[in-house]
Phi, psi and omega in degrees: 000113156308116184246113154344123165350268184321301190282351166283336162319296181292328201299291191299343168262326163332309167288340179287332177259012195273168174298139148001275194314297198268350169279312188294320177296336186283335195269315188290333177307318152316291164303333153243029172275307180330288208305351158263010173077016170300139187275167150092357174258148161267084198274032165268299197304317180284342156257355141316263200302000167261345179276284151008301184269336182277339192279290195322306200280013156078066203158063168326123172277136204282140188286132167303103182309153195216175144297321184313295182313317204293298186275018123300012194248292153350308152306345202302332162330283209264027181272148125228158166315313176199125162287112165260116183085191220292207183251145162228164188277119201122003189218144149248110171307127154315302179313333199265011190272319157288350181291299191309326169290333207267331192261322186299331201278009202211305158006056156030291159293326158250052195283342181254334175298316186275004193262337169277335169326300209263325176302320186304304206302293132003311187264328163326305201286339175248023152110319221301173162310090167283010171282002186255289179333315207285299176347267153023294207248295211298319188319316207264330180297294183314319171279346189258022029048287176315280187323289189274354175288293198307340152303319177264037185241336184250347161236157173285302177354271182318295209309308181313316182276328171295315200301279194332321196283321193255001156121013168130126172329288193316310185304305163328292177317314195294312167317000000 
């Protein structure tokens, strides 16, 4: 969804004038409604400009734990926001981070990964003990990883398709 100059104008000093207390419920409420496939919001723009206002008030908003985040987080050094000129090595693009989750969750080979995934995300949302779960997830990952570099080393095909699947060689690259 898209929002008009103006109306991102009013959106953003609106949030801007909310309590804390209530831009941070607002913000997780947000988060997780994305994270539930909600429609009809613009929840980039609205958490941007809630983040945006919670950092100036010195109330950074608390991140929801996820598997994605958990297993992105090791990396978190080498993200940036925006590549500018050719891919270098050591930087991973924040764009290439949902293509790259969307293929670990769907991939065939990694079939145990997205199945820890989804068990970690689960032992989150009911409060339970992730440290086994976090195990877990990097273990399967790592072998269904495996399991797919070596497939796409042995086809142009596999390669054709993963590039295609995550947005394009630099992502491919990121990957």
């Amino acid at each position: 969804m898209a929002l008009t100059q103006r109306k991102r104008q009013r959106l953003s000093a609106f949030l801007g004038e909310l309590p804390v207390a209530a831009a941070v419920k607002l913000f997780a409420a947000l988060e997780a409604d994305r994270e539930a496939g909600g429609k009809g919001l613009p929840h980039d723009a609205l958490l941007d400009d809630l983040r945006r206002k919670l950092r100036e008030r010195g109330a950074a908003p608390k991140r929801r734990p996820s598997a994605k985040r958990t297993f992105f987080e090791p990396f978190e050094d080498f993200f940036v926001s925006v590549r500018s000129g050719r891919k270098r090595r050591a930087q991973i693009a924040r764009t290439s981070l949902d293509p790259i989750w969307r293929v670990m969750m769907t991939d065939p080979a990694l079939t145990e990964a997205a199945m820890a995934a989804a068990a970690l995300d689960d032992a989150y949302n009911a409060g339970e003990d992730v440290k086994q779960l976090e195990r877990s997830l990097f273990l399967s990952a790592e072998a269904g990883l495996s399991r797919l570099i070596a497939r796409v080393k042995e086809s142009d095909d596999a390669r054709s398709s993963l590039k295609e699947a995550v947005g394009g060689e630099d992502a491919l690259a990121d990957f």
